[in-house]
Coordinates of C-alpha atoms and ligand atoms in Angstrom, one line a residue:
M1 CA -31.1 52.8 -3.7
K2 CA -33.6 53.7 -1.3
H3 CA -33.2 53.4 2.6
Y4 CA -36.4 53.3 5.1
D5 CA -36.8 52.5 8.6
V6 CA -39.6 50.1 7.8
M7 CA -40.5 48.2 4.7
I8 CA -43.9 46.7 4.8
I9 CA -44.7 44.3 2.1
G10 CA -48.3 43.9 1.2
S11 CA -51.3 45.9 1.6
G12 CA -54.0 43.9 3.3
A13 CA -55.6 44.1 6.7
A14 CA -52.1 43.1 8.0
G15 CA -49.8 45.3 6.1
L16 CA -52.2 48.4 6.4
S17 CA -52.7 48.1 10.2
V18 CA -48.9 47.9 10.7
A19 CA -48.5 50.8 8.6
L20 CA -50.7 52.9 10.7
A21 CA -49.9 51.9 13.9
L22 CA -46.0 52.7 13.3
P23 CA -44.9 56.0 14.8
S24 CA -45.4 58.9 12.4
E25 CA -41.4 59.9 12.6
L26 CA -40.6 56.6 11.1
N27 CA -39.6 56.6 7.5
I28 CA -41.9 53.7 6.1
V29 CA -42.3 52.2 2.5
L30 CA -45.4 50.2 1.8
I31 CA -45.1 47.9 -1.1
S32 CA -48.1 46.2 -3.3
K33 CA -47.9 43.7 -6.0
S34 CA -50.9 45.2 -7.7
S35 CA -53.2 48.1 -6.9
I36 CA -53.1 48.9 -3.2
D37 CA -56.4 47.6 -2.5
E38 CA -56.3 44.1 -4.2
S39 CA -56.0 41.7 -1.6
A40 CA -57.8 38.8 0.2
T41 CA -58.7 41.3 3.1
F42 CA -60.8 43.3 0.2
Y43 CA -62.9 40.1 -0.7
A44 CA -63.6 39.1 3.1
Q45 CA -67.3 39.0 3.5
G46 CA -68.6 37.4 7.1
G47 CA -66.6 39.6 9.2
I48 CA -64.4 39.6 12.2
S49 CA -64.8 37.7 15.5
A50 CA -64.5 39.4 18.6
V51 CA -66.0 39.3 22.3
M52 CA -68.7 42.1 21.8
D53 CA -71.8 40.6 23.3
H54 CA -72.4 40.8 27.2
A55 CA -73.6 37.0 26.9
D56 CA -70.4 36.0 25.3
T57 CA -66.9 35.5 27.2
T58 CA -63.3 35.4 26.0
D59 CA -63.2 32.0 27.6
A60 CA -65.8 30.7 25.2
H61 CA -64.2 32.1 22.3
I62 CA -60.9 30.7 23.1
T63 CA -62.5 27.2 23.7
D64 CA -64.1 27.5 20.4
T65 CA -60.9 28.2 18.7
L66 CA -59.0 25.6 20.6
I67 CA -61.9 22.9 19.7
A68 CA -61.6 24.1 15.6
G69 CA -57.8 23.6 16.1
A70 CA -57.9 20.0 16.8
G71 CA -55.1 20.2 19.4
L72 CA -52.4 22.1 17.8
C73 CA -53.4 25.6 18.7
D74 CA -50.8 27.5 20.9
V75 CA -52.8 28.3 24.0
D76 CA -50.8 31.5 24.6
A77 CA -51.4 32.8 21.2
V78 CA -55.0 32.0 21.3
T79 CA -55.4 33.7 24.5
N80 CA -53.4 36.9 23.6
I81 CA -55.2 37.2 20.1
V82 CA -58.9 36.5 21.6
S83 CA -58.3 38.7 24.6
N84 CA -57.1 41.9 22.4
G85 CA -60.1 41.5 19.8
R86 CA -62.5 43.7 21.2
D87 CA -59.7 46.7 21.7
R88 CA -58.7 46.1 18.0
I89 CA -62.3 46.2 16.6
E90 CA -62.8 49.5 18.6
W91 CA -59.5 50.6 17.0
L92 CA -61.2 49.8 13.5
I93 CA -64.3 51.7 14.4
E94 CA -62.0 54.7 15.3
Q95 CA -60.4 54.6 11.8
G96 CA -63.8 54.8 10.5
V97 CA -65.0 51.2 9.3
P98 CA -68.6 51.2 9.1
F99 CA -69.7 47.7 10.8
S100 CA -73.3 46.9 10.5
T101 CA -75.6 47.9 13.4
R102 CA -79.2 47.3 14.8
T103 CA -81.5 48.5 17.3
S104 CA -81.7 46.4 20.3
R105 CA -85.2 45.9 22.0
S106 CA -84.3 48.5 24.6
G107 CA -83.9 51.0 21.6
V108 CA -80.1 50.9 22.0
E109 CA -78.1 50.9 18.5
E110 CA -75.6 48.1 18.9
F111 CA -73.4 46.1 16.6
H112 CA -75.2 43.4 14.7
L113 CA -73.4 40.3 15.4
T114 CA -73.7 37.3 13.1
Q115 CA -72.8 33.5 13.7
E116 CA -70.6 31.4 11.8
G117 CA -69.2 27.6 11.9
G118 CA -67.5 26.6 15.1
H119 CA -68.7 29.8 17.2
S120 CA -70.8 28.6 20.3
H121 CA -72.2 32.6 20.4
R122 CA -72.9 35.3 17.9
R123 CA -69.7 37.1 17.8
V124 CA -68.6 38.1 14.5
V125 CA -68.6 42.0 13.8
H126 CA -69.4 42.6 10.1
A127 CA -70.3 45.2 7.3
A128 CA -73.3 43.7 5.7
D129 CA -71.4 40.9 3.8
A130 CA -68.7 43.0 2.4
T131 CA -66.7 43.6 5.8
G132 CA -63.5 43.1 3.9
A133 CA -64.2 45.9 1.2
A134 CA -65.2 48.4 4.0
V135 CA -61.9 47.5 6.3
E136 CA -59.7 47.7 3.2
K137 CA -61.1 51.0 1.8
T138 CA -61.2 52.8 4.9
L139 CA -57.4 51.7 5.8
V140 CA -56.3 52.7 2.5
K141 CA -57.5 55.9 2.8
K142 CA -56.0 56.6 6.4
V143 CA -52.6 55.4 5.0
K144 CA -52.8 57.6 2.1
E145 CA -53.0 60.4 4.5
L146 CA -49.7 59.6 6.2
P147 CA -47.0 61.9 4.8
N148 CA -44.3 59.3 6.2
V149 CA -45.3 56.3 4.2
T150 CA -44.1 56.1 0.7
L151 CA -46.5 53.6 -1.5
L152 CA -45.1 51.7 -4.2
E153 CA -47.8 49.8 -6.0
R154 CA -47.3 47.4 -9.0
H155 CA -44.0 46.2 -7.3
A156 CA -43.4 42.6 -6.5
A157 CA -41.2 41.7 -3.9
I158 CA -38.7 39.1 -5.4
D159 CA -36.6 38.1 -2.6
L160 CA -35.2 39.3 0.8
I161 CA -31.6 40.5 1.2
K162 CA -30.0 39.7 4.8
T163 CA -26.2 40.0 5.4
K164 CA -24.1 39.1 8.4
K165 CA -24.4 41.4 11.4
T166 CA -21.5 43.1 12.4
S167 CA -21.1 42.0 16.0
S168 CA -22.1 38.4 15.4
S169 CA -21.9 35.6 13.2
S170 CA -25.8 35.5 12.7
F171 CA -27.8 37.2 10.2
K172 CA -30.0 40.1 9.7
C173 CA -32.6 40.9 7.3
V174 CA -31.9 44.4 5.7
G175 CA -34.0 44.8 2.7
A176 CA -35.6 43.3 -0.4
Y177 CA -35.3 43.3 -4.4
L178 CA -38.6 44.4 -5.9
Y179 CA -39.7 43.9 -9.6
D180 CA -41.6 47.0 -10.9
S181 CA -44.0 45.8 -13.2
I182 CA -44.8 49.2 -14.6
N183 CA -41.2 50.1 -15.8
S184 CA -40.2 46.2 -16.1
A185 CA -37.2 47.2 -14.0
I186 CA -35.7 45.8 -10.8
V187 CA -35.6 48.1 -7.3
T188 CA -33.4 47.4 -4.6
I189 CA -34.6 48.8 -1.3
A190 CA -32.9 48.8 2.0
A191 CA -34.7 48.8 5.5
K192 CA -34.0 48.5 8.9
T193 CA -36.8 46.5 9.5
V194 CA -39.0 44.3 7.0
V195 CA -42.6 43.3 7.6
L196 CA -44.0 40.5 5.5
G197 CA -47.9 41.0 5.1
T198 CA -48.3 39.3 1.8
G199 CA -51.4 37.1 2.7
G200 CA -52.0 33.5 1.6
I201 CA -51.5 30.8 -1.2
G202 CA -55.1 29.9 -2.9
K203 CA -53.4 30.3 -6.3
V204 CA -51.8 27.3 -5.9
Y205 CA -55.1 25.2 -6.4
L206 CA -57.0 25.4 -9.5
Y207 CA -60.2 26.5 -7.8
T208 CA -59.6 28.8 -5.0
S209 CA -61.6 31.8 -3.1
N210 CA -58.4 33.6 -3.1
P211 CA -57.7 36.9 -5.5
D212 CA -54.8 36.3 -8.1
V213 CA -52.0 38.1 -5.8
A214 CA -52.6 35.0 -3.4
T215 CA -49.3 33.3 -4.5
G216 CA -47.5 32.7 -1.5
D217 CA -44.6 34.9 -2.1
G218 CA -43.8 35.9 1.4
I219 CA -43.7 32.1 2.7
A220 CA -41.1 31.5 -0.3
M221 CA -39.2 34.3 0.6
A222 CA -38.7 33.5 4.0
W223 CA -38.0 29.9 3.4
R224 CA -35.2 30.9 0.9
A225 CA -34.0 33.4 3.6
G226 CA -33.6 30.4 6.2
C227 CA -36.8 30.9 8.1
S228 CA -38.9 28.1 9.6
I229 CA -42.0 27.3 8.0
A230 CA -44.8 25.5 9.9
N231 CA -48.1 23.6 9.3
M232 CA -48.1 23.7 5.5
E233 CA -50.5 21.0 5.3
F234 CA -53.4 22.6 6.9
V235 CA -55.2 24.0 3.9
Q236 CA -58.7 25.3 4.6
F237 CA -61.2 24.6 1.8
H238 CA -64.2 26.9 2.0
P239 CA -67.3 25.0 1.8
T240 CA -69.5 27.2 -0.6
C241 CA -68.1 29.0 -3.5
L242 CA -70.7 29.7 -6.4
Y243 CA -70.5 27.0 -8.8
H244 CA -71.2 28.6 -12.4
P245 CA -69.3 28.1 -15.6
Q246 CA -68.7 31.6 -16.4
A247 CA -67.7 32.6 -12.7
K248 CA -64.3 32.6 -11.5
T249 CA -64.7 31.0 -7.9
I250 CA -67.0 33.4 -5.6
L251 CA -67.4 32.7 -2.2
L252 CA -70.6 32.4 -0.6
T253 CA -70.2 33.6 3.1
E254 CA -70.6 31.0 5.8
A255 CA -72.8 33.8 7.4
L256 CA -75.5 32.7 5.0
R257 CA -75.6 29.2 7.0
G258 CA -75.4 31.1 10.2
E259 CA -78.4 32.8 9.2
G260 CA -80.3 29.8 8.6
G261 CA -78.9 28.8 5.1
K262 CA -79.2 24.9 4.4
L263 CA -77.2 22.5 2.3
I264 CA -79.0 20.4 0.0
L265 CA -78.5 17.7 -2.6
P266 CA -80.2 17.9 -6.0
N267 CA -83.6 16.0 -4.8
G268 CA -83.8 18.8 -2.2
D269 CA -82.8 16.6 0.8
R270 CA -80.3 17.9 3.7
F271 CA -77.3 16.0 4.4
M272 CA -75.1 17.8 6.8
Q273 CA -77.0 16.1 10.0
K274 CA -75.5 12.8 9.0
F275 CA -72.0 14.1 9.2
D276 CA -72.3 16.2 12.4
P277 CA -74.7 17.1 14.9
R278 CA -74.0 20.8 14.3
A279 CA -75.3 20.2 10.7
E280 CA -74.4 23.3 8.5
L281 CA -72.6 25.1 11.4
A282 CA -70.2 22.1 11.9
S283 CA -66.6 23.7 11.4
R284 CA -65.4 23.9 7.8
D285 CA -63.2 20.9 7.5
V286 CA -66.3 18.7 8.5
V287 CA -68.4 20.5 5.9
A288 CA -66.4 20.5 3.2
R289 CA -65.3 17.0 3.4
A290 CA -69.0 16.1 3.7
I291 CA -70.1 18.0 0.4
D292 CA -66.7 16.4 -1.2
H293 CA -68.3 13.2 -0.1
E294 CA -71.7 13.6 -1.3
M295 CA -70.5 14.9 -4.8
K296 CA -68.3 11.8 -5.3
R297 CA -71.1 9.4 -3.7
L298 CA -73.6 11.0 -6.2
G299 CA -71.4 11.8 -9.1
I300 CA -72.8 15.4 -9.1
D301 CA -70.9 18.6 -9.8
C302 CA -72.1 20.7 -7.1
V303 CA -74.6 20.6 -4.0
H304 CA -76.8 23.6 -3.3
L305 CA -77.0 26.4 -0.6
D306 CA -80.5 27.3 0.2
I307 CA -81.6 30.7 2.1
S308 CA -85.0 31.2 0.0
H309 CA -86.9 30.3 3.1
K310 CA -86.1 33.3 4.6
P311 CA -87.8 36.7 4.0
K312 CA -86.6 38.7 0.7
E313 CA -86.1 41.6 2.8
F314 CA -84.0 39.9 5.7
I315 CA -81.8 38.6 2.7
L316 CA -81.3 41.9 1.0
R317 CA -80.4 43.5 4.0
H318 CA -77.8 41.0 5.3
F319 CA -76.5 39.9 2.0
P320 CA -76.7 42.4 -0.8
S321 CA -73.4 41.6 -2.3
A322 CA -74.4 37.8 -2.5
Y323 CA -77.7 38.7 -3.9
E324 CA -76.2 41.0 -6.5
T325 CA -73.5 38.8 -7.4
C326 CA -75.5 35.6 -7.8
K327 CA -78.0 37.7 -9.9
K328 CA -75.6 38.6 -12.5
Y329 CA -75.3 34.9 -13.1
G330 CA -79.0 34.4 -13.4
I331 CA -79.5 32.9 -9.9
D332 CA -82.1 34.8 -7.5
I333 CA -81.0 33.5 -4.1
T334 CA -84.6 35.0 -2.7
T335 CA -86.1 32.1 -4.6
S336 CA -83.7 29.6 -5.7
P337 CA -80.9 27.5 -4.1
I338 CA -77.5 28.5 -5.3
P339 CA -75.2 26.1 -6.9
V340 CA -71.9 25.3 -4.6
V341 CA -68.7 23.8 -4.3
P342 CA -65.8 23.9 -2.0
A343 CA -62.4 25.7 -2.9
A344 CA -59.0 26.4 -1.5
H345 CA -59.6 29.4 0.6
Y346 CA -57.2 29.9 3.8
L347 CA -53.7 28.4 4.9
C348 CA -53.3 27.8 8.6
G349 CA -49.4 27.3 8.3
G350 CA -46.9 29.7 7.1
V351 CA -43.8 31.4 8.6
L352 CA -43.2 30.7 11.9
T353 CA -43.6 33.7 14.1
D354 CA -43.9 34.5 17.9
I355 CA -47.0 36.3 19.1
N356 CA -45.4 39.7 18.0
G357 CA -45.0 38.4 14.4
K358 CA -41.3 38.1 14.9
T359 CA -39.6 35.5 12.5
E360 CA -36.5 33.5 13.4
L361 CA -34.5 36.0 11.1
D362 CA -33.5 39.3 13.0
G363 CA -35.3 42.2 11.3
L364 CA -38.0 40.1 9.6
Y365 CA -41.8 40.3 10.8
A366 CA -44.5 38.3 9.2
V367 CA -48.1 39.4 10.0
G368 CA -51.5 37.9 8.9
E369 CA -52.2 35.1 6.6
V370 CA -48.5 34.7 5.7
A371 CA -47.6 33.9 9.1
C372 CA -48.0 30.8 11.5
T373 CA -48.5 32.3 15.2
G374 CA -50.5 29.2 16.3
L375 CA -53.7 30.7 16.6
H376 CA -55.1 28.3 14.0
G377 CA -53.6 25.1 14.9
A378 CA -54.8 22.5 12.6
N379 CA -57.9 24.4 11.3
R380 CA -59.1 28.1 11.5
M381 CA -62.3 29.0 12.7
A382 CA -64.2 31.4 10.5
S383 CA -63.5 35.2 10.9
N384 CA -60.5 34.5 13.0
S385 CA -58.1 35.5 10.4
L386 CA -58.8 39.3 10.1
L387 CA -58.7 39.2 13.9
E388 CA -55.1 37.7 13.8
C389 CA -54.2 40.5 11.3
I390 CA -55.3 43.6 13.3
V391 CA -54.1 42.1 16.8
V392 CA -50.8 41.1 15.6
A393 CA -50.1 44.0 13.5
S394 CA -50.4 46.0 16.8
S395 CA -48.1 43.9 19.0
A396 CA -45.7 43.7 16.2
V397 CA -45.4 47.6 16.2
N398 CA -44.7 47.5 19.8
S399 CA -41.8 45.0 19.2
I400 CA -40.5 46.6 16.1
T401 CA -40.2 50.0 17.6
T402 CA -38.2 48.6 20.4
D403 CA -36.0 46.8 18.0
L404 CA -35.4 50.0 15.7
T405 CA -34.2 52.0 18.8
M406 CA -31.6 49.0 19.8
D407 CA -30.3 48.6 16.6
F408 CA -29.5 51.6 14.2
L409 CA -27.3 50.3 11.7
T410 CA -27.4 51.8 8.1
V411 CA -27.1 48.9 5.4
N412 CA -26.1 49.1 1.8
P413 CA -27.5 45.8 0.3
P414 CA -25.9 44.4 -2.9
E415 CA -27.5 45.7 -6.2
W416 CA -29.4 42.8 -8.2
D417 CA -27.1 41.4 -10.9
E418 CA -29.0 40.8 -14.2
S419 CA -25.7 40.5 -16.3
R420 CA -26.0 36.9 -17.2
V421 CA -29.8 36.9 -18.3
I422 CA -31.7 37.6 -21.4
Q423 CA -35.4 38.5 -22.1
G424 CA -37.7 35.5 -22.1
N425 CA -39.6 35.0 -25.5
E426 CA -41.3 31.6 -24.3
N427 CA -44.3 32.9 -22.2
V428 CA -46.2 29.5 -23.0
I429 CA -43.8 27.6 -20.8
I430 CA -44.7 29.8 -17.8
S431 CA -48.5 29.7 -18.4
H432 CA -48.5 26.0 -19.0
S433 CA -46.6 25.1 -16.1
W434 CA -49.1 27.3 -14.0
D435 CA -51.7 25.7 -15.1
E436 CA -50.5 22.1 -14.5
L437 CA -49.0 23.1 -11.2
R438 CA -52.6 24.0 -10.0
R439 CA -54.3 21.2 -11.4
L440 CA -52.2 18.6 -10.0
M441 CA -52.5 20.2 -6.4
W442 CA -56.4 20.3 -6.9
N443 CA -56.3 16.7 -8.0
Y444 CA -53.6 15.1 -5.7
V445 CA -53.3 17.3 -2.8
G446 CA -56.9 18.6 -1.9
I447 CA -59.6 17.7 0.5
V448 CA -58.8 14.0 0.6
R449 CA -55.2 12.8 0.4
S450 CA -53.1 9.6 0.0
D451 CA -49.5 8.8 0.2
K452 CA -49.8 7.6 -3.2
R453 CA -51.4 10.8 -4.6
L454 CA -49.1 13.0 -2.6
G455 CA -46.2 10.9 -3.8
R456 CA -47.2 11.4 -7.3
A457 CA -47.6 15.2 -6.7
K458 CA -44.0 15.5 -5.1
Q459 CA -42.4 13.7 -8.4
R460 CA -44.5 16.1 -10.8
I461 CA -43.6 19.3 -8.8
E462 CA -39.8 18.2 -8.7
L463 CA -40.0 18.2 -12.5
L464 CA -41.7 21.6 -12.7
Q465 CA -39.2 23.2 -10.1
N466 CA -36.1 21.9 -12.5
E467 CA -37.7 23.8 -15.7
I468 CA -38.8 26.7 -13.6
N469 CA -35.3 27.4 -12.0
E470 CA -33.7 26.8 -15.3
F471 CA -35.9 29.5 -16.6
Y472 CA -35.3 31.6 -13.8
S473 CA -31.6 31.4 -13.9
H474 CA -31.5 32.6 -17.9
F475 CA -34.3 34.8 -18.5
K476 CA -35.4 38.3 -16.8
V477 CA -37.8 38.1 -14.2
S478 CA -41.3 39.0 -14.8
T479 CA -44.5 38.9 -12.1
D480 CA -45.7 35.7 -13.7
L481 CA -42.3 34.1 -13.3
I482 CA -41.8 35.1 -9.8
E483 CA -45.0 34.0 -8.9
L484 CA -44.7 30.4 -10.4
R485 CA -41.4 30.2 -9.1
N486 CA -43.1 30.9 -5.5
L487 CA -46.1 28.6 -6.2
A488 CA -44.0 25.7 -7.2
L489 CA -41.9 25.9 -4.0
V490 CA -45.2 26.4 -1.8
A491 CA -46.6 23.4 -3.6
E492 CA -43.5 21.6 -2.7
L493 CA -43.7 22.5 1.4
I494 CA -47.4 21.6 1.2
V495 CA -46.9 18.1 0.1
V496 CA -43.5 17.7 2.0
S497 CA -45.5 18.5 5.1
A498 CA -48.6 16.4 4.3
L499 CA -46.5 13.2 3.7
R500 CA -44.8 14.0 7.0
R501 CA -48.1 13.8 8.9
K502 CA -49.2 10.2 9.1
E503 CA -52.6 11.0 10.7
S504 CA -55.6 12.7 9.9
R505 CA -56.3 15.8 11.8
G506 CA -57.9 19.3 11.5
L507 CA -57.8 20.3 7.6
H508 CA -55.3 17.2 6.8
Y509 CA -57.4 14.2 5.7
T510 CA -55.7 11.1 4.3
L511 CA -57.2 7.7 3.3
D512 CA -54.1 5.9 4.6
Y513 CA -54.3 7.0 8.0
P514 CA -57.9 8.1 8.6
D515 CA -57.6 8.7 12.7
K516 CA -55.6 11.2 14.9
D517 CA -52.6 9.7 16.3
E518 CA -52.2 11.8 19.4
S519 CA -49.0 9.9 20.8
T520 CA -47.1 10.8 17.6
F521 CA -48.4 13.8 16.0
K522 CA -49.8 16.0 18.2
R523 CA -47.2 18.6 17.3
N524 CA -46.7 21.2 14.6
T525 CA -44.7 20.2 11.4
V526 CA -41.9 22.7 11.0
I527 CA -39.7 22.6 8.0
N528 CA -36.4 24.7 6.9
I529 CA -34.3 24.7 4.2
N530 CA -31.2 24.1 6.3
T531 CA -32.4 21.0 7.8
Ligands
FAD601 P1 -54.0 40.0 2.0 O1 -55.1 40.9 2.5 O2 -54.1 38.9 0.9 O3 -52.9 41.0 1.5 C1 -51.9 40.4 0.8 C2 -51.1 41.8 0.0 O4 -49.8 41.3 -0.2 C3 -51.8 42.3 -1.1 O5 -51.8 43.7 -0.9 C4 -51.0 41.6 -2.0 O6 -50.8 42.3 -3.2 C5 -49.3 41.9 -1.3 N1 -48.3 41.0 -1.9 C6 -48.3 39.6 -2.1 N2 -47.2 39.3 -2.5 C7 -46.4 40.3 -2.9 C8 -45.1 40.5 -3.1 N3 -44.6 39.6 -3.6 N4 -44.8 41.6 -3.5 C9 -45.5 42.7 -3.0 N5 -46.6 42.6 -2.6 C10 -47.3 41.6 -2.3 N6 -61.2 36.1 6.9 C11 -62.1 36.9 8.0 O7 -61.4 36.7 9.0 N7 -63.2 37.0 7.8 C12 -63.8 36.8 6.6 O8 -65.1 37.2 6.7 C13 -63.1 36.5 5.4 N8 -63.9 36.0 4.3 C14 -63.2 35.9 3.3 C15 -63.6 36.1 2.0 C16 -62.8 35.6 0.8 C17 -63.2 35.6 -0.3 C18 -61.5 35.3 1.1 C19 -60.3 35.2 0.0 C20 -60.9 35.2 2.4 C21 -61.5 35.5 3.3 N9 -60.9 35.4 4.7 C22 -61.7 36.1 5.8 C23 -59.6 35.3 5.1 C24 -59.1 36.8 5.2 O9 -59.5 37.6 4.4 C25 -57.6 36.9 4.8 O10 -56.9 35.7 5.7 C26 -56.8 38.0 5.4 O11 -57.6 39.1 4.8 C27 -55.5 38.1 5.0 O12 -55.2 39.3 5.3 P2 -53.3 39.8 4.9 O13 -53.2 41.1 5.2 O14 -52.5 38.7 5.6 O15 -53.4 39.5 3.5
SIN602 C1 -67.0 33.7 5.0 O1 -67.4 34.8 4.9 O2 -67.6 32.6 4.9 C2 -65.4 33.7 5.0 C3 -65.2 34.0 6.5 C4 -64.0 33.4 6.9 O3 -63.1 33.0 6.1 O4 -63.2 33.8 8.0

């Protein structure tokens, strides 16, 4: 068993930023389920929101975030994160992230800022339309240069280990069990502090913009360890993912609409102005629901996103990745509209933390999409996620270093016990359950919900969980099994939370309660395994 000062689980913007900001005398292990750069961060397109323009203000960014959050944002968290945005962007620039620039009318080189839904100003810093890849590659390179950081790729954290603290009856997180998928072996790691940076849950839905690693592992592990989980009903569906039979869902950045892209029906008519005066730049919940409504009303498989009225040179400069990706599927975005559908994109809820990423379990932090700090409330504004990752990573590091000096106990967690399990030979059960779960979540727990659909989903998830738990207790683990067990739990948490919210707010829309109920439901949905 290896001992570290800090174990970071996840190598996206959150995990990497924590690793880079921790003091160099600490002994750190960074765990990644796949290759180090495989993460939602890598695929982020539009950019990172921050107040960079003289005409913009922190107050305006705060107000826009609160409006999008539909009454559930934590004002202190919003104020803290937004106020620290510019400073953290400057830190990314120091690390070497090549953000796009432009020459101003007065001849000064400045950052090009794009516009996205819900933002009242241009405030999204970006690297063309592949911001995430630029951030991820830069931070990975920097982390690899750190001699105090051990990288463990293709290791999936299975569960957290907690023990009773010597001086009191409360618990402390002291490490985690990992599955090493290269050697098919279990590894036990002890650490004084564990940071979850495991990202989101998109794979619980059939159609998603998320990469395969987004299976809610961090939320599931924290839940089993007794942490409170908040606001799981608020799943964001991105309005515009490429619709093509051969394409696994591919996102088409909101910046396309920010730069003038229009949503149209098969007959060429625009429709967003019927739903919101901000039309294509309304917040995501509004746009995704409008598209869903039009698709169901007309019985069509997709709508179209059209930017072809813009000069070709402009499109190639701002959206080179979208251009190349669509070209592979035979679509020239400089001349034709792009077929698009909504897909599961982002979870606003997660492991309940304070503004420093501290969870309720001593020694455990959660940073990034896995966490619920209160920034997003009932609906995240575009490009506020990467902002949260980099700002909270920095405040978490301050808190972790204080904690470490206060509590210097060395721990010896129990080793993993495999004595009663055998090698499984029925992988078809795992793949079938994956498919069934994702399909039922898409059909019953999607953009538009009802008590009846949620009730059906709950029953079916319970049946699946019984089968999965039986499988889990008899057979050796594999990455697929670990992920399936976590996905089923995350599905249950989403459904349970959605059933509790008897109103429609932000990303949660139900036919049974189509209005907001301010007197009863202007509060977070907080659930815990012990209550
Ligand atoms: P991730 O970047 O997802 O990283 C999670 C890491 O945890 C991965 O390394 C993964 O392998 C690892 N992991 C997971 N489970 C385990 C486990 N059990 N054991 C070990 N490792 C594990 N947001 C914006 O602000 N701006 C954008 O322009 C933007 N565009 C987006 C475009 C796409 C296509 C997608 C999918 C998301 C986009 N988002 C955007 C959202 C944003 O990218 C994510 O919310 C953010 O990158 C999450 O960062 P993270 O570090 O929390 O998680
Ligand atoms: C996009 O580029 O449209 C994604 C932005 C985000 O999810 O914040």
